[in-house]
Amino acid sequence: MKSNWQHNTRSTLKGANSCNDFFQSDQFKDQHFPIKIPLEFANLIDKNNPGDPLLKQVVPFNNVQNQAEFSLSPLGDEGNAPVAGLIHKYPNRVLLITSRVCAIHCQYCFRQNFDYSGHDAISNWSAIEDYIRGNQSIDEVILSGGDPLSLSDEKLQSLIQKIERIAHIKNLRIHSRSAVVTPSRITDKLIGMLNNTKLNVVIVLHTNHANELSNEFANAIQKLAKITLLNQSVLLKGVNDSVSVLSDLSLRLFDLGILPYYLHMLDKVSGAEHFLISDERAIQLHQSLKKNLSGYLVPKLVRDENLASKTWV
Ligand code: SF4
């Protein structure tokens, strides 16, 4: 039997026509990165506000400026994959591509053109296990995607159990936006498996604006209070490029037991040019945040150099 979140996954706006109907607008146009918005997220959008910060993240921009430094694959993810589905950059940790599916399609996503066909950690587990067992310095596995919470609870549990059996793995990190945009994904079974694994679990959520943090999410995330919860955001022009919006986000996250972790500079993927903020403006915003907030509420301002490497801005 399908659980609630799987039914909700089907309650998703897909394509320009259904979005234009829902928002009574004509601004959605189909393009190469298909439009996908879960109703749980769509219902948080103010239909009367064309500048709504949540809406801006999911509307394709139809006036691409073709800036030279933007490209289809800005991070060149595949370069650090010694085994299909596994990225290994730093000695102590590896990242697994566990799913090609996301609950939402964010129009600034740097992986929107990623070729997932050759990178499926689930089907290639045997080779991945051999690789990890052969590298005793690895103590952390990061589940990424797409979104690892797009996997069913059964598949996720099976994967976690396989990772648990590798004696030198101590820490499990899960990167997810689904938990925020479809809070129904935080099922009792998921909570149980994450609370009961012998691994130290860290969940890195992806939230860009306090309006994304619904009451449903607040209720669900309380059940994961035993787990270390962090958040990463992308700095997006017109969505969260103000001190007040970023401060509100940090304070609301902290209310929910989540620490702001990273504030990412935009990855320069074609089609996302309109979200770009200059380094100077980003640094200015970050410095103002430091003045406004306690240090533990100020996320690190970073830029991805590739899938597993960051530099401070
Ligand atoms: S949820 Fe993450 S991986 Fe999926 S489209 Fe959004 S930014 Fe990209």
Coordinates of C-alpha atoms and ligand atoms in Angstrom, one line a residue:
M1 CA 0.0 0.0 0.0
K2 CA 1.3 3.5 -0.8
S3 CA 1.9 5.8 2.1
N4 CA 0.5 9.3 2.2
W5 CA 3.6 11.0 0.9
Q6 CA 3.6 8.8 -2.2
H7 CA 0.0 9.8 -2.9
N8 CA 1.1 13.4 -2.3
T9 CA 3.9 13.0 -4.8
R10 CA 1.1 12.4 -7.3
S11 CA -0.5 15.6 -6.1
T12 CA 2.1 17.6 -8.0
L13 CA 1.8 20.3 -10.6
K14 CA 3.6 19.2 -13.7
G15 CA 4.1 21.2 -16.9
A16 CA 3.1 24.8 -17.8
N17 CA -0.6 24.1 -18.4
S18 CA -1.4 22.7 -15.0
C19 CA 0.7 25.5 -13.3
N20 CA -1.0 28.3 -15.3
D21 CA -4.4 26.8 -14.3
F22 CA -3.5 26.5 -10.7
F23 CA -2.0 30.0 -10.4
Q24 CA -4.4 31.6 -12.9
S25 CA -1.5 33.0 -14.7
D26 CA 0.3 32.7 -18.1
Q27 CA 3.9 33.0 -16.9
F28 CA 4.7 29.3 -17.0
K29 CA 6.2 28.0 -20.2
D30 CA 7.5 24.5 -20.8
Q31 CA 11.2 24.3 -21.3
H32 CA 14.0 21.7 -21.1
F33 CA 14.0 21.4 -17.2
P34 CA 10.4 20.2 -16.7
I35 CA 8.2 22.2 -14.3
K36 CA 7.4 20.3 -11.1
I37 CA 5.8 21.7 -8.0
P38 CA 4.3 19.7 -5.2
L39 CA 0.9 21.0 -4.0
E40 CA 2.2 21.1 -0.4
F41 CA 4.7 23.8 -1.7
A42 CA 2.3 25.4 -4.2
N43 CA -0.2 26.0 -1.5
L44 CA 2.3 28.2 0.4
I45 CA 2.5 30.6 -2.6
D46 CA 0.5 33.8 -2.6
K47 CA -1.3 33.5 -5.9
N48 CA -1.9 37.3 -6.0
N49 CA 1.8 38.1 -5.7
P50 CA 3.8 37.6 -8.9
G51 CA 6.9 38.4 -6.9
D52 CA 6.3 35.7 -4.3
P53 CA 9.7 34.3 -3.3
L54 CA 8.6 30.7 -3.5
L55 CA 7.0 31.2 -6.9
K56 CA 10.2 32.7 -8.3
Q57 CA 12.1 29.5 -7.5
V58 CA 9.9 27.4 -9.7
V59 CA 9.0 29.6 -12.6
P60 CA 11.3 29.1 -15.6
F61 CA 12.9 32.3 -16.7
N62 CA 12.0 32.8 -20.3
N63 CA 14.5 35.5 -21.2
V64 CA 17.8 33.8 -20.8
Q65 CA 20.7 36.2 -21.0
N66 CA 23.3 33.6 -22.1
Q67 CA 26.1 35.0 -19.9
A68 CA 29.4 33.4 -21.0
E69 CA 30.3 31.9 -17.7
F70 CA 27.0 30.0 -17.3
S71 CA 27.0 26.4 -18.6
L72 CA 24.9 23.3 -18.6
S73 CA 27.0 21.6 -16.0
P74 CA 28.8 24.2 -13.9
L75 CA 30.4 21.8 -11.4
G76 CA 31.5 19.0 -13.7
D77 CA 30.3 16.4 -11.1
E78 CA 31.5 13.3 -12.9
G79 CA 35.2 14.2 -12.5
N80 CA 35.4 12.8 -9.0
A81 CA 33.5 9.5 -9.4
P82 CA 35.9 6.6 -9.1
V83 CA 32.9 4.3 -9.1
A84 CA 29.5 5.0 -10.9
G85 CA 27.2 6.6 -8.4
L86 CA 29.9 7.6 -5.9
I87 CA 31.7 10.9 -5.6
H88 CA 35.0 10.9 -3.6
K89 CA 36.8 14.2 -3.1
Y90 CA 37.9 14.3 0.6
P91 CA 39.6 11.4 2.3
N92 CA 37.0 10.8 5.1
R93 CA 33.7 11.0 3.2
V94 CA 32.0 9.9 0.0
L95 CA 28.7 11.1 -1.6
L96 CA 26.3 8.7 -3.2
I97 CA 23.9 9.6 -6.0
T98 CA 20.9 7.6 -4.7
S99 CA 18.0 8.9 -6.9
R100 CA 17.4 11.0 -9.9
V101 CA 14.0 12.1 -8.6
C102 CA 13.2 15.3 -6.7
A103 CA 9.9 16.3 -5.2
I104 CA 10.3 19.8 -6.7
H105 CA 12.3 21.2 -9.7
C106 CA 14.2 24.3 -8.5
Q107 CA 14.9 26.4 -11.6
Y108 CA 18.4 27.3 -10.2
C109 CA 19.4 23.7 -9.8
F110 CA 23.0 23.0 -10.8
R111 CA 22.2 19.4 -11.5
Q112 CA 19.3 20.0 -13.8
N113 CA 21.3 18.7 -16.8
F114 CA 23.2 16.0 -14.9
D115 CA 23.3 12.6 -16.6
Y116 CA 22.0 10.3 -13.9
S117 CA 21.9 7.3 -16.2
G118 CA 25.4 6.3 -15.4
H119 CA 25.2 7.2 -11.7
D120 CA 22.9 5.0 -9.6
A121 CA 24.3 4.1 -6.2
I122 CA 21.4 1.7 -5.5
S123 CA 21.9 -0.5 -8.6
N124 CA 25.7 -0.2 -8.3
W125 CA 25.9 -1.0 -4.6
S126 CA 28.2 -4.0 -4.9
A127 CA 31.0 -2.0 -6.5
I128 CA 30.4 0.9 -4.1
E129 CA 30.6 -1.3 -1.1
D130 CA 33.9 -2.8 -2.3
Y131 CA 35.2 0.7 -2.8
I132 CA 34.2 1.9 0.6
R133 CA 35.5 -1.3 2.4
G134 CA 38.8 -0.8 0.6
N135 CA 39.2 2.8 2.0
Q136 CA 39.4 2.6 5.8
S137 CA 39.8 6.4 6.0
I138 CA 36.2 6.9 5.0
D139 CA 34.0 7.4 8.0
E140 CA 31.0 9.3 6.6
V141 CA 28.6 8.5 3.8
I142 CA 26.5 11.3 2.3
L143 CA 23.2 10.4 0.6
S144 CA 22.4 12.9 -2.2
G145 CA 20.6 12.8 -5.5
G146 CA 18.2 14.1 -6.9
D147 CA 16.8 13.7 -3.4
P148 CA 17.5 10.6 -1.3
L149 CA 14.1 11.0 0.3
S150 CA 12.5 10.3 -3.1
L151 CA 13.4 6.6 -2.3
S152 CA 10.7 4.6 -0.6
D153 CA 11.2 3.9 3.1
E154 CA 11.9 0.3 2.3
K155 CA 14.7 1.1 -0.2
L156 CA 16.2 3.7 2.1
Q157 CA 16.1 1.4 5.1
S158 CA 17.8 -1.3 3.0
L159 CA 20.6 1.1 1.9
I160 CA 21.1 2.4 5.5
Q161 CA 21.4 -1.2 6.8
K162 CA 24.0 -2.0 4.1
I163 CA 26.0 1.1 5.1
E164 CA 25.7 0.2 8.8
R165 CA 27.4 -3.1 8.1
I166 CA 30.6 -1.4 7.1
A167 CA 32.4 -1.2 10.4
H168 CA 34.5 2.0 9.7
I169 CA 31.4 4.1 8.7
K170 CA 30.3 6.1 11.7
N171 CA 28.3 9.0 10.2
L172 CA 25.4 9.2 7.8
R173 CA 24.5 12.6 6.2
I174 CA 21.3 13.0 4.2
H175 CA 20.9 16.0 1.9
S176 CA 17.2 16.7 1.3
R177 CA 14.8 19.4 0.0
S178 CA 11.9 17.0 -0.1
A179 CA 11.5 17.0 3.6
V180 CA 10.8 20.8 3.4
V181 CA 8.7 21.0 0.3
T182 CA 6.7 17.8 1.1
P183 CA 6.6 17.5 4.9
S184 CA 4.3 14.4 4.5
R185 CA 7.6 12.6 3.5
I186 CA 8.6 12.6 7.1
T187 CA 6.8 9.4 7.8
D188 CA 6.8 7.5 11.1
K189 CA 8.8 4.7 9.4
L190 CA 11.4 7.2 8.3
I191 CA 11.6 8.8 11.7
G192 CA 12.0 5.3 13.3
M193 CA 14.8 4.2 11.0
L194 CA 16.7 7.5 11.4
N195 CA 16.3 7.5 15.2
N196 CA 17.3 3.9 15.6
T197 CA 20.3 3.4 13.3
K198 CA 23.6 3.0 15.1
L199 CA 25.1 5.6 12.7
N200 CA 25.3 9.3 13.7
V201 CA 22.8 10.9 11.5
V202 CA 22.9 14.5 10.2
I203 CA 20.2 15.8 7.9
V204 CA 21.1 18.9 5.8
L205 CA 17.8 20.4 4.7
H206 CA 17.6 22.9 1.8
T207 CA 15.4 25.9 2.5
N208 CA 15.8 29.4 1.0
H209 CA 13.0 31.4 2.6
A210 CA 11.1 31.3 5.9
N211 CA 7.8 31.0 4.0
E212 CA 8.8 27.5 3.0
L213 CA 8.7 26.4 6.7
S214 CA 5.0 25.4 7.0
N215 CA 3.2 24.4 10.1
E216 CA 3.1 20.8 8.7
F217 CA 6.9 20.9 8.3
A218 CA 7.3 22.3 11.9
N219 CA 5.2 19.5 13.3
A220 CA 7.0 16.8 11.4
I221 CA 10.5 18.0 12.0
Q222 CA 10.0 18.0 15.8
K223 CA 9.9 14.2 15.6
L224 CA 13.5 14.2 14.4
A225 CA 14.7 16.3 17.3
K226 CA 17.3 13.6 18.3
I227 CA 19.0 14.1 15.0
T228 CA 21.5 16.8 14.1
L229 CA 19.5 19.1 11.7
L230 CA 21.3 21.7 9.5
N231 CA 20.1 23.9 6.7
Q232 CA 21.7 25.1 3.4
S233 CA 20.3 27.8 1.2
V234 CA 21.2 29.2 -2.1
L235 CA 21.5 33.0 -2.3
L236 CA 19.0 34.0 -5.0
K237 CA 18.2 37.4 -6.3
G238 CA 14.6 38.4 -5.7
V239 CA 14.1 35.5 -3.3
N240 CA 16.3 35.9 -0.3
D241 CA 18.9 38.7 -1.1
S242 CA 18.1 40.9 1.9
V243 CA 19.3 41.0 5.5
S244 CA 15.7 40.8 6.8
V245 CA 14.8 37.8 4.8
L246 CA 17.9 35.9 5.6
S247 CA 17.7 36.9 9.3
D248 CA 14.0 35.7 9.4
L249 CA 15.0 32.4 7.9
S250 CA 17.8 31.8 10.4
L251 CA 15.6 32.7 13.3
R252 CA 12.7 30.5 12.1
L253 CA 15.1 27.6 11.5
F254 CA 16.5 27.9 15.0
D255 CA 13.0 28.0 16.4
L256 CA 12.6 24.6 14.8
G257 CA 15.8 23.2 16.1
I258 CA 17.7 23.6 12.8
L259 CA 21.1 25.4 12.5
P260 CA 21.9 27.5 9.4
Y261 CA 24.9 25.8 7.9
Y262 CA 25.7 27.0 4.4
L263 CA 24.6 30.0 2.3
H264 CA 25.7 29.0 -1.3
M265 CA 26.6 31.3 -4.1
L266 CA 24.6 30.4 -7.2
D267 CA 26.1 27.7 -9.3
K268 CA 26.2 29.2 -12.8
V269 CA 23.8 26.9 -14.7
S270 CA 22.3 28.1 -17.9
G271 CA 18.8 29.5 -17.4
A272 CA 19.5 30.7 -13.8
E273 CA 21.3 33.9 -14.8
H274 CA 18.5 36.1 -13.3
F275 CA 19.2 34.7 -9.8
L276 CA 22.9 35.8 -9.8
I277 CA 24.1 38.1 -7.1
S278 CA 27.6 39.6 -7.3
D279 CA 30.3 38.5 -4.8
E280 CA 30.5 42.1 -3.5
R281 CA 26.8 42.2 -2.7
A282 CA 26.9 38.7 -1.2
I283 CA 29.8 39.6 1.1
Q284 CA 28.0 42.8 2.1
L285 CA 24.8 40.9 3.0
H286 CA 26.9 38.3 4.9
Q287 CA 28.7 41.0 7.0
S288 CA 25.3 42.6 7.8
L289 CA 24.0 39.2 8.9
K290 CA 27.0 38.9 11.3
K291 CA 26.1 42.2 12.9
N292 CA 22.4 41.3 13.2
L293 CA 22.6 37.7 14.4
S294 CA 24.4 35.6 17.0
G295 CA 27.3 33.9 15.3
Y296 CA 25.7 30.4 15.4
L297 CA 22.8 31.8 13.3
V298 CA 25.0 33.0 10.5
P299 CA 25.5 30.4 7.8
K300 CA 28.9 30.1 6.1
L301 CA 29.0 31.9 2.7
V302 CA 30.4 29.4 0.3
R303 CA 30.9 28.6 -3.4
D304 CA 30.9 25.0 -4.8
E305 CA 34.0 24.3 -6.8
N306 CA 32.6 20.9 -7.7
L307 CA 30.1 18.5 -6.2
A308 CA 32.3 17.8 -3.1
S309 CA 34.4 20.8 -2.7
K310 CA 33.7 24.3 -1.4
T311 CA 35.6 27.6 -0.9
W312 CA 34.7 30.4 1.4
V313 CA 33.6 33.6 -0.3
Ligands
SF4_1 S1 15.6 19.6 -4.8 FE1 17.8 20.0 -5.0 S2 18.5 18.5 -6.6 FE2 16.3 18.7 -6.8 S3 15.9 20.3 -8.3 FE3 15.9 21.3 -6.3 S4 18.0 22.0 -6.0 FE4 18.1 20.4 -7.6

